[in-house]
Amino acid sequence: QVQLVESGGGLVQPGGSLRLSCAASGLTFSTYGVAWFRQAPAKEREFVTSITQLGSITRYADSVKGRFTITRENAKNMVYLQMNSLKPEDTAVYYCAARTGSVRLEISEYTYWGQGTQVTVSS
């Protein structure tokens, strides 16, 4: 069956960096668009960034543009989220999601989800 497993979350000070990973299995990874979403306490889940099947097109929420970078390695069935200059408002559970074909912004468009990894930005 299809599995997405996130890792790399943790506690980091403001201004610090983290690299999240999403390991996929059970699917032909190169045919799936992938996105990261996040959900902060008492808030709705929101789009963070996405990457197309071959990695040629990426998109970012305005709140993370210039600080976060999404990449993928299809040979390893992996997607990464490099997060720099982290702010307290980046604190959330981060989810990896995949869908057949191109990427979308809407949560409902994604078929497969990971369990999430907690990112906490605090001094």
mmCIF file of N, CA and C in Angstrom:
data_model
loop_
_atom_site.group_PDB
_atom_site.id
_atom_site.type_symbol
_atom_site.label_atom_id
_atom_site.label_comp_id
_atom_site.label_asym_id
_atom_site.label_seq_id
_atom_site.Cartn_x
_atom_site.Cartn_y
_atom_site.Cartn_z
ATOM 1 N N GLN A 1 0.831 -1.183 0.000
ATOM 2 C CA GLN A 1 0.000 0.000 0.000
ATOM 3 C C GLN A 1 0.875 1.245 0.000
ATOM 4 N N VAL A 2 0.258 2.349 -0.355
ATOM 5 C CA VAL A 2 0.997 3.606 -0.425
ATOM 6 C C VAL A 2 1.267 4.131 0.982
ATOM 7 N N GLN A 3 2.505 4.542 1.194
ATOM 8 C CA GLN A 3 2.882 5.153 2.476
ATOM 9 C C GLN A 3 3.734 6.383 2.221
ATOM 10 N N LEU A 4 3.454 7.415 2.987
ATOM 11 C CA LEU A 4 4.291 8.601 3.035
ATOM 12 C C LEU A 4 4.712 8.774 4.485
ATOM 13 N N VAL A 5 6.004 8.880 4.709
ATOM 14 C CA VAL A 5 6.518 8.985 6.077
ATOM 15 C C VAL A 5 7.413 10.212 6.170
ATOM 16 N N GLU A 6 6.980 11.162 7.008
ATOM 17 C CA GLU A 6 7.766 12.374 7.220
ATOM 18 C C GLU A 6 8.747 12.181 8.370
ATOM 19 N N SER A 7 9.836 12.911 8.303
ATOM 20 C CA SER A 7 10.813 12.913 9.388
ATOM 21 C C SER A 7 11.577 14.235 9.349
ATOM 22 N N GLY A 8 12.313 14.490 10.427
ATOM 23 C CA GLY A 8 13.171 15.672 10.457
ATOM 24 C C GLY A 8 12.659 16.822 11.289
ATOM 25 N N GLY A 9 11.462 16.688 11.841
ATOM 26 C CA GLY A 9 10.944 17.758 12.672
ATOM 27 C C GLY A 9 11.677 17.837 14.005
ATOM 28 N N GLY A 10 11.368 18.898 14.746
ATOM 29 C CA GLY A 10 11.996 19.061 16.051
ATOM 30 C C GLY A 10 11.837 20.465 16.572
ATOM 31 N N LEU A 11 12.612 20.761 17.604
ATOM 32 C CA LEU A 11 12.610 22.072 18.234
ATOM 33 C C LEU A 11 13.821 22.860 17.734
ATOM 34 N N VAL A 12 13.572 24.080 17.288
ATOM 35 C CA VAL A 12 14.654 24.920 16.772
ATOM 36 C C VAL A 12 14.414 26.355 17.220
ATOM 37 N N GLN A 13 15.483 27.090 17.405
ATOM 38 C CA GLN A 13 15.367 28.489 17.810
ATOM 39 C C GLN A 13 14.996 29.365 16.614
ATOM 40 N N PRO A 14 14.367 30.482 16.868
ATOM 41 C CA PRO A 14 14.081 31.427 15.768
ATOM 42 C C PRO A 14 15.361 31.765 14.999
ATOM 43 N N GLY A 15 15.229 31.786 13.676
ATOM 44 C CA GLY A 15 16.384 32.020 12.826
ATOM 45 C C GLY A 15 17.119 30.762 12.419
ATOM 46 N N GLY A 16 16.768 29.654 13.020
ATOM 47 C CA GLY A 16 17.426 28.390 12.727
ATOM 48 C C GLY A 16 16.870 27.706 11.491
ATOM 49 N N SER A 17 17.378 26.503 11.242
ATOM 50 C CA SER A 17 16.997 25.740 10.056
ATOM 51 C C SER A 17 16.642 24.309 10.420
ATOM 52 N N LEU A 18 15.790 23.732 9.592
ATOM 53 C CA LEU A 18 15.463 22.313 9.670
ATOM 54 C C LEU A 18 15.271 21.795 8.258
ATOM 55 N N ARG A 19 15.523 20.508 8.095
ATOM 56 C CA ARG A 19 15.255 19.861 6.815
ATOM 57 C C ARG A 19 14.308 18.700 7.060
ATOM 58 N N LEU A 20 13.115 18.804 6.483
ATOM 59 C CA LEU A 20 12.154 17.724 6.570
ATOM 60 C C LEU A 20 12.313 16.788 5.378
ATOM 61 N N SER A 21 12.034 15.524 5.620
ATOM 62 C CA SER A 21 12.065 14.525 4.558
ATOM 63 C C SER A 21 10.732 13.808 4.482
ATOM 64 N N CYS A 22 10.377 13.383 3.296
ATOM 65 C CA CYS A 22 9.161 12.593 3.079
ATOM 66 C C CYS A 22 9.561 11.395 2.225
ATOM 67 N N ALA A 23 9.445 10.212 2.802
ATOM 68 C CA ALA A 23 9.788 8.982 2.100
ATOM 69 C C ALA A 23 8.517 8.313 1.606
ATOM 70 N N ALA A 24 8.455 8.045 0.320
ATOM 71 C CA ALA A 24 7.278 7.445 -0.294
ATOM 72 C C ALA A 24 7.537 6.003 -0.671
ATOM 73 N N SER A 25 6.503 5.180 -0.558
ATOM 74 C CA SER A 25 6.603 3.785 -0.984
ATOM 75 C C SER A 25 5.244 3.326 -1.494
ATOM 76 N N GLY A 26 5.259 2.299 -2.329
ATOM 77 C CA GLY A 26 4.022 1.726 -2.825
ATOM 78 C C GLY A 26 3.391 2.470 -3.988
ATOM 79 N N LEU A 27 4.143 3.366 -4.622
ATOM 80 C CA LEU A 27 3.612 4.118 -5.753
ATOM 81 C C LEU A 27 4.723 4.415 -6.745
ATOM 82 N N THR A 28 4.331 4.687 -7.976
ATOM 83 C CA THR A 28 5.300 5.119 -8.986
ATOM 84 C C THR A 28 5.538 6.601 -8.760
ATOM 85 N N PHE A 29 6.526 6.880 -7.961
ATOM 86 C CA PHE A 29 6.690 8.209 -7.366
ATOM 87 C C PHE A 29 6.799 9.314 -8.407
ATOM 88 N N SER A 30 7.460 9.039 -9.497
ATOM 89 C CA SER A 30 7.702 10.079 -10.503
ATOM 90 C C SER A 30 6.436 10.530 -11.220
ATOM 91 N N THR A 31 5.336 9.857 -10.996
ATOM 92 C CA THR A 31 4.074 10.258 -11.617
ATOM 93 C C THR A 31 3.181 11.047 -10.670
ATOM 94 N N TYR A 32 3.688 11.345 -9.482
ATOM 95 C CA TYR A 32 2.898 12.033 -8.464
ATOM 96 C C TYR A 32 3.435 13.427 -8.188
ATOM 97 N N GLY A 33 2.519 14.376 -8.169
ATOM 98 C CA GLY A 33 2.847 15.688 -7.634
ATOM 99 C C GLY A 33 2.829 15.605 -6.112
ATOM 100 N N VAL A 34 3.690 16.379 -5.466
ATOM 101 C CA VAL A 34 3.829 16.320 -4.012
ATOM 102 C C VAL A 34 3.761 17.727 -3.434
ATOM 103 N N ALA A 35 3.147 17.810 -2.273
ATOM 104 C CA ALA A 35 3.055 19.096 -1.582
ATOM 105 C C ALA A 35 3.316 18.911 -0.100
ATOM 106 N N TRP A 36 3.692 19.987 0.541
ATOM 107 C CA TRP A 36 3.750 20.062 1.993
ATOM 108 C C TRP A 36 2.644 20.998 2.454
ATOM 109 N N PHE A 37 1.955 20.568 3.487
ATOM 110 C CA PHE A 37 0.966 21.381 4.172
ATOM 111 C C PHE A 37 1.387 21.463 5.638
ATOM 112 N N ARG A 38 0.803 22.396 6.346
ATOM 113 C CA ARG A 38 1.075 22.458 7.778
ATOM 114 C C ARG A 38 -0.184 22.861 8.522
ATOM 115 N N GLN A 39 -0.223 22.472 9.791
ATOM 116 C CA GLN A 39 -1.372 22.816 10.626
ATOM 117 C C GLN A 39 -0.878 23.215 11.997
ATOM 118 N N ALA A 40 -1.133 24.464 12.329
ATOM 119 C CA ALA A 40 -0.788 24.978 13.648
ATOM 120 C C ALA A 40 -1.959 24.734 14.606
ATOM 121 N N PRO A 41 -1.687 24.738 15.918
ATOM 122 C CA PRO A 41 -2.764 24.506 16.889
ATOM 123 C C PRO A 41 -3.919 25.474 16.690
ATOM 124 N N ALA A 42 -5.113 24.939 16.691
ATOM 125 C CA ALA A 42 -6.343 25.718 16.565
ATOM 126 C C ALA A 42 -6.474 26.444 15.224
ATOM 127 N N LYS A 43 -5.712 26.011 14.234
ATOM 128 C CA LYS A 43 -5.805 26.618 12.914
ATOM 129 C C LYS A 43 -6.073 25.549 11.865
ATOM 130 N N GLU A 44 -6.550 25.998 10.707
ATOM 131 C CA GLU A 44 -6.793 25.054 9.631
ATOM 132 C C GLU A 44 -5.484 24.669 8.949
ATOM 133 N N ARG A 45 -5.505 23.484 8.345
ATOM 134 C CA ARG A 45 -4.341 23.049 7.586
ATOM 135 C C ARG A 45 -4.170 23.971 6.366
ATOM 136 N N GLU A 46 -2.928 24.332 6.088
ATOM 137 C CA GLU A 46 -2.672 25.265 5.003
ATOM 138 C C GLU A 46 -1.567 24.773 4.089
ATOM 139 N N PHE A 47 -1.646 25.204 2.846
ATOM 140 C CA PHE A 47 -0.638 24.878 1.840
ATOM 141 C C PHE A 47 0.667 25.604 2.160
ATOM 142 N N VAL A 48 1.782 24.884 1.992
ATOM 143 C CA VAL A 48 3.100 25.472 2.197
ATOM 144 C C VAL A 48 3.861 25.554 0.876
ATOM 145 N N THR A 49 3.981 24.410 0.195
ATOM 146 C CA THR A 49 4.758 24.373 -1.032
ATOM 147 C C THR A 49 4.426 23.114 -1.814
ATOM 148 N N SER A 50 4.704 23.133 -3.110
ATOM 149 C CA SER A 50 4.464 21.961 -3.943
ATOM 150 C C SER A 50 5.557 21.836 -4.996
ATOM 151 N N ILE A 51 5.645 20.620 -5.539
ATOM 152 C CA ILE A 51 6.628 20.352 -6.584
ATOM 153 C C ILE A 51 6.010 19.366 -7.574
ATOM 154 N N THR A 52 6.226 19.622 -8.845
ATOM 155 C CA THR A 52 5.661 18.769 -9.880
ATOM 156 C C THR A 52 6.418 17.446 -9.982
ATOM 157 N N GLN A 53 5.876 16.557 -10.805
ATOM 158 C CA GLN A 53 6.350 15.170 -10.851
ATOM 159 C C GLN A 53 7.855 15.063 -11.082
ATOM 160 N N LEU A 54 8.390 15.849 -11.998
ATOM 161 C CA LEU A 54 9.814 15.768 -12.305
ATOM 162 C C LEU A 54 10.628 16.874 -11.648
ATOM 163 N N GLY A 55 9.952 17.649 -10.807
ATOM 164 C CA GLY A 55 10.656 18.673 -10.045
ATOM 165 C C GLY A 55 10.916 19.963 -10.777
ATOM 166 N N SER A 56 10.286 20.136 -11.931
ATOM 167 C CA SER A 56 10.611 21.310 -12.741
ATOM 168 C C SER A 56 9.894 22.573 -12.278
ATOM 169 N N ILE A 57 8.779 22.417 -11.583
ATOM 170 C CA ILE A 57 8.004 23.588 -11.152
ATOM 171 C C ILE A 57 7.718 23.475 -9.664
ATOM 172 N N THR A 58 8.012 24.536 -8.952
ATOM 173 C CA THR A 58 7.708 24.605 -7.529
ATOM 174 C C THR A 58 6.846 25.828 -7.258
ATOM 175 N N ARG A 59 6.115 25.753 -6.171
ATOM 176 C CA ARG A 59 5.248 26.861 -5.781
ATOM 177 C C ARG A 59 5.302 26.987 -4.265
ATOM 178 N N TYR A 60 5.216 28.228 -3.784
ATOM 179 C CA TYR A 60 5.339 28.478 -2.353
ATOM 180 C C TYR A 60 4.248 29.422 -1.876
ATOM 181 N N ALA A 61 3.826 29.190 -0.651
ATOM 182 C CA ALA A 61 2.958 30.167 0.002
ATOM 183 C C ALA A 61 3.768 31.434 0.245
ATOM 184 N N ASP A 62 3.111 32.570 0.209
ATOM 185 C CA ASP A 62 3.812 33.840 0.406
ATOM 186 C C ASP A 62 4.547 33.878 1.738
ATOM 187 N N SER A 63 3.996 33.224 2.733
ATOM 188 C CA SER A 63 4.560 33.276 4.082
ATOM 189 C C SER A 63 5.912 32.576 4.190
ATOM 190 N N VAL A 64 6.232 31.707 3.232
ATOM 191 C CA VAL A 64 7.494 30.955 3.311
ATOM 192 C C VAL A 64 8.424 31.238 2.141
ATOM 193 N N LYS A 65 7.946 32.010 1.189
ATOM 194 C CA LYS A 65 8.736 32.279 -0.012
ATOM 195 C C LYS A 65 10.062 32.933 0.359
ATOM 196 N N GLY A 66 11.144 32.423 -0.214
ATOM 197 C CA GLY A 66 12.471 32.938 0.065
ATOM 198 C C GLY A 66 13.142 32.304 1.265
ATOM 199 N N ARG A 67 12.384 31.550 2.049
ATOM 200 C CA ARG A 67 12.947 30.899 3.248
ATOM 201 C C ARG A 67 12.927 29.365 3.136
ATOM 202 N N PHE A 68 11.909 28.833 2.462
ATOM 203 C CA PHE A 68 11.754 27.386 2.327
ATOM 204 C C PHE A 68 12.070 26.969 0.893
ATOM 205 N N THR A 69 12.600 25.750 0.755
ATOM 206 C CA THR A 69 12.891 25.194 -0.564
ATOM 207 C C THR A 69 12.471 23.731 -0.606
ATOM 208 N N ILE A 70 11.670 23.395 -1.608
ATOM 209 C CA ILE A 70 11.238 22.016 -1.793
ATOM 210 C C ILE A 70 12.041 21.399 -2.939
ATOM 211 N N THR A 71 12.486 20.168 -2.729
ATOM 212 C CA THR A 71 13.197 19.422 -3.767
ATOM 213 C C THR A 71 12.737 17.964 -3.711
ATOM 214 N N ARG A 72 13.078 17.227 -4.756
ATOM 215 C CA ARG A 72 12.732 15.805 -4.750
ATOM 216 C C ARG A 72 13.809 15.002 -5.447
ATOM 217 N N GLU A 73 13.922 13.744 -5.030
ATOM 218 C CA GLU A 73 14.826 12.784 -5.676
ATOM 219 C C GLU A 73 13.978 11.566 -6.043
ATOM 220 N N ASN A 74 13.536 11.511 -7.283
ATOM 221 C CA ASN A 74 12.644 10.424 -7.683
ATOM 222 C C ASN A 74 13.323 9.060 -7.621
ATOM 223 N N ALA A 75 14.617 9.023 -7.833
ATOM 224 C CA ALA A 75 15.333 7.740 -7.769
ATOM 225 C C ALA A 75 15.294 7.140 -6.366
ATOM 226 N N LYS A 76 15.103 8.007 -5.385
ATOM 227 C CA LYS A 76 15.060 7.545 -3.992
ATOM 228 C C LYS A 76 13.662 7.633 -3.402
ATOM 229 N N ASN A 77 12.688 8.065 -4.194
ATOM 230 C CA ASN A 77 11.309 8.231 -3.707
ATOM 231 C C ASN A 77 11.259 9.175 -2.508
ATOM 232 N N MET A 78 11.971 10.283 -2.631
ATOM 233 C CA MET A 78 12.083 11.223 -1.512
ATOM 234 C C MET A 78 11.724 12.641 -1.943
ATOM 235 N N VAL A 79 11.123 13.353 -1.012
ATOM 236 C CA VAL A 79 10.902 14.793 -1.154
ATOM 237 C C VAL A 79 11.455 15.454 0.105
ATOM 238 N N TYR A 80 12.044 16.624 -0.082
ATOM 239 C CA TYR A 80 12.655 17.328 1.037
ATOM 240 C C TYR A 80 12.084 18.740 1.147
ATOM 241 N N LEU A 81 12.085 19.249 2.372
ATOM 242 C CA LEU A 81 11.705 20.633 2.609
ATOM 243 C C LEU A 81 12.780 21.259 3.473
ATOM 244 N N GLN A 82 13.591 22.101 2.855
ATOM 245 C CA GLN A 82 14.610 22.842 3.587
ATOM 246 C C GLN A 82 13.993 24.124 4.103
ATOM 247 N N MET A 83 14.026 24.299 5.406
ATOM 248 C CA MET A 83 13.404 25.462 6.037
ATOM 249 C C MET A 83 14.483 26.285 6.723
ATOM 250 N N ASN A 84 14.672 27.495 6.263
ATOM 251 C CA ASN A 84 15.669 28.407 6.829
ATOM 252 C C ASN A 84 14.976 29.623 7.445
ATOM 253 N N SER A 85 15.713 30.348 8.250
ATOM 254 C CA SER A 85 15.197 31.575 8.886
ATOM 255 C C SER A 85 13.839 31.322 9.530
ATOM 256 N N LEU A 86 13.768 30.275 10.285
ATOM 257 C CA LEU A 86 12.484 29.873 10.877
ATOM 258 C C LEU A 86 11.987 30.901 11.879
ATOM 259 N N LYS A 87 10.675 31.032 11.912
ATOM 260 C CA LYS A 87 10.001 31.983 12.796
ATOM 261 C C LYS A 87 9.048 31.224 13.717
ATOM 262 N N PRO A 88 8.708 31.802 14.844
ATOM 263 C CA PRO A 88 7.748 31.138 15.737
ATOM 264 C C PRO A 88 6.429 30.800 15.032
ATOM 265 N N GLU A 89 6.023 31.618 14.095
ATOM 266 C CA GLU A 89 4.766 31.349 13.385
ATOM 267 C C GLU A 89 4.865 30.177 12.412
ATOM 268 N N ASP A 90 6.050 29.628 12.220
ATOM 269 C CA ASP A 90 6.201 28.409 11.426
ATOM 270 C C ASP A 90 5.906 27.155 12.250
ATOM 271 N N THR A 91 5.705 27.316 13.537
ATOM 272 C CA THR A 91 5.394 26.181 14.400
ATOM 273 C C THR A 91 4.107 25.509 13.960
ATOM 274 N N ALA A 92 4.182 24.211 13.685
ATOM 275 C CA ALA A 92 3.030 23.475 13.176
ATOM 276 C C ALA A 92 3.424 22.018 12.999
ATOM 277 N N VAL A 93 2.419 21.197 12.740
ATOM 278 C CA VAL A 93 2.670 19.847 12.244
ATOM 279 C C VAL A 93 2.734 19.942 10.728
ATOM 280 N N TYR A 94 3.798 19.402 10.157
ATOM 281 C CA TYR A 94 4.002 19.464 8.712
ATOM 282 C C TYR A 94 3.682 18.111 8.096
ATOM 283 N N TYR A 95 2.862 18.166 7.037
ATOM 284 C CA TYR A 95 2.397 16.962 6.359
ATOM 285 C C TYR A 95 2.874 16.947 4.913
ATOM 286 N N CYS A 96 3.263 15.766 4.479
ATOM 287 C CA CYS A 96 3.581 15.513 3.078
ATOM 288 C C CYS A 96 2.341 14.886 2.447
ATOM 289 N N ALA A 97 2.030 15.302 1.212
ATOM 290 C CA ALA A 97 0.861 14.773 0.530
ATOM 291 C C ALA A 97 1.185 14.556 -0.947
ATOM 292 N N ALA A 98 0.538 13.569 -1.540
ATOM 293 C CA ALA A 98 0.807 13.237 -2.937
ATOM 294 C C ALA A 98 -0.498 13.007 -3.688
ATOM 295 N N ARG A 99 -0.457 13.339 -4.973
ATOM 296 C CA ARG A 99 -1.604 13.095 -5.846
ATOM 297 C C ARG A 99 -1.087 12.724 -7.220
ATOM 298 N N THR A 100 -1.855 11.914 -7.929
ATOM 299 C CA THR A 100 -1.490 11.555 -9.301
ATOM 300 C C THR A 100 -1.564 12.789 -10.180
ATOM 301 N N GLY A 101 -0.549 12.951 -10.997
ATOM 302 C CA GLY A 101 -0.565 14.078 -11.911
ATOM 303 C C GLY A 101 -0.039 15.340 -11.273
ATOM 304 N N SER A 102 -0.482 16.465 -11.802
ATOM 305 C CA SER A 102 0.077 17.737 -11.387
ATOM 306 C C SER A 102 -0.369 18.133 -9.989
ATOM 307 N N VAL A 103 0.230 19.183 -9.476
ATOM 308 C CA VAL A 103 -0.047 19.606 -8.111
ATOM 309 C C VAL A 103 -1.221 20.569 -8.062
ATOM 310 N N ARG A 104 -1.806 20.637 -6.890
ATOM 311 C CA ARG A 104 -2.909 21.549 -6.616
ATOM 312 C C ARG A 104 -2.658 22.203 -5.267
ATOM 313 N N LEU A 105 -3.417 23.259 -4.994
ATOM 314 C CA LEU A 105 -3.292 23.944 -3.718
ATOM 315 C C LEU A 105 -4.257 23.401 -2.668
ATOM 316 N N GLU A 106 -5.320 22.773 -3.146
ATOM 317 C CA GLU A 106 -6.390 22.394 -2.230
ATOM 318 C C GLU A 106 -6.094 21.071 -1.528
ATOM 319 N N ILE A 107 -6.359 21.047 -0.251
ATOM 320 C CA ILE A 107 -6.146 19.845 0.549
ATOM 321 C C ILE A 107 -6.925 18.669 -0.022
ATOM 322 N N SER A 108 -8.142 18.912 -0.435
ATOM 323 C CA SER A 108 -9.030 17.849 -0.906
ATOM 324 C C SER A 108 -8.532 17.178 -2.182
ATOM 325 N N GLU A 109 -7.597 17.792 -2.868
ATOM 326 C CA GLU A 109 -7.102 17.237 -4.130
ATOM 327 C C GLU A 109 -6.053 16.152 -3.921
ATOM 328 N N TYR A 110 -5.588 15.987 -2.700
ATOM 329 C CA TYR A 110 -4.501 15.045 -2.434
ATOM 330 C C TYR A 110 -5.028 13.730 -1.891
ATOM 331 N N THR A 111 -4.540 12.648 -2.487
ATOM 332 C CA THR A 111 -5.024 11.312 -2.164
ATOM 333 C C THR A 111 -4.302 10.700 -0.970
ATOM 334 N N TYR A 112 -2.999 10.903 -0.919
ATOM 335 C CA TYR A 112 -2.182 10.238 0.096
ATOM 336 C C TYR A 112 -1.521 11.256 1.007
ATOM 337 N N TRP A 113 -1.506 10.910 2.294
ATOM 338 C CA TRP A 113 -0.965 11.803 3.328
ATOM 339 C C TRP A 113 -0.063 11.032 4.265
ATOM 340 N N GLY A 114 0.972 11.722 4.746
ATOM 341 C CA GLY A 114 1.777 11.166 5.813
ATOM 342 C C GLY A 114 1.147 11.456 7.162
ATOM 343 N N GLN A 115 1.805 11.007 8.212
ATOM 344 C CA GLN A 115 1.267 11.156 9.559
ATOM 345 C C GLN A 115 1.642 12.505 10.174
ATOM 346 N N GLY A 116 2.586 13.196 9.541
ATOM 347 C CA GLY A 116 2.983 14.507 10.020
ATOM 348 C C GLY A 116 4.207 14.464 10.917
ATOM 349 N N THR A 117 4.919 15.588 10.936
ATOM 350 C CA THR A 117 6.072 15.742 11.829
ATOM 351 C C THR A 117 5.995 17.128 12.463
ATOM 352 N N GLN A 118 6.232 17.179 13.760
ATOM 353 C CA GLN A 118 6.087 18.431 14.506
ATOM 354 C C GLN A 118 7.325 19.306 14.335
ATOM 355 N N VAL A 119 7.082 20.556 14.016
ATOM 356 C CA VAL A 119 8.135 21.576 13.985
ATOM 357 C C VAL A 119 7.771 22.650 14.997
ATOM 358 N N THR A 120 8.676 22.898 15.927
ATOM 359 C CA THR A 120 8.451 23.911 16.941
ATOM 360 C C THR A 120 9.596 24.912 16.892
ATOM 361 N N VAL A 121 9.238 26.177 16.706
ATOM 362 C CA VAL A 121 10.237 27.249 16.645
ATOM 363 C C VAL A 121 10.042 28.112 17.884
ATOM 364 N N SER A 122 11.011 28.031 18.779
ATOM 365 C CA SER A 122 10.880 28.728 20.052
ATOM 366 C C SER A 122 12.249 28.920 20.675
ATOM 367 N N SER A 123 12.376 30.016 21.408
ATOM 368 C CA SER A 123 13.616 30.254 22.128
ATOM 369 C C SER A 123 13.521 29.737 23.560
#
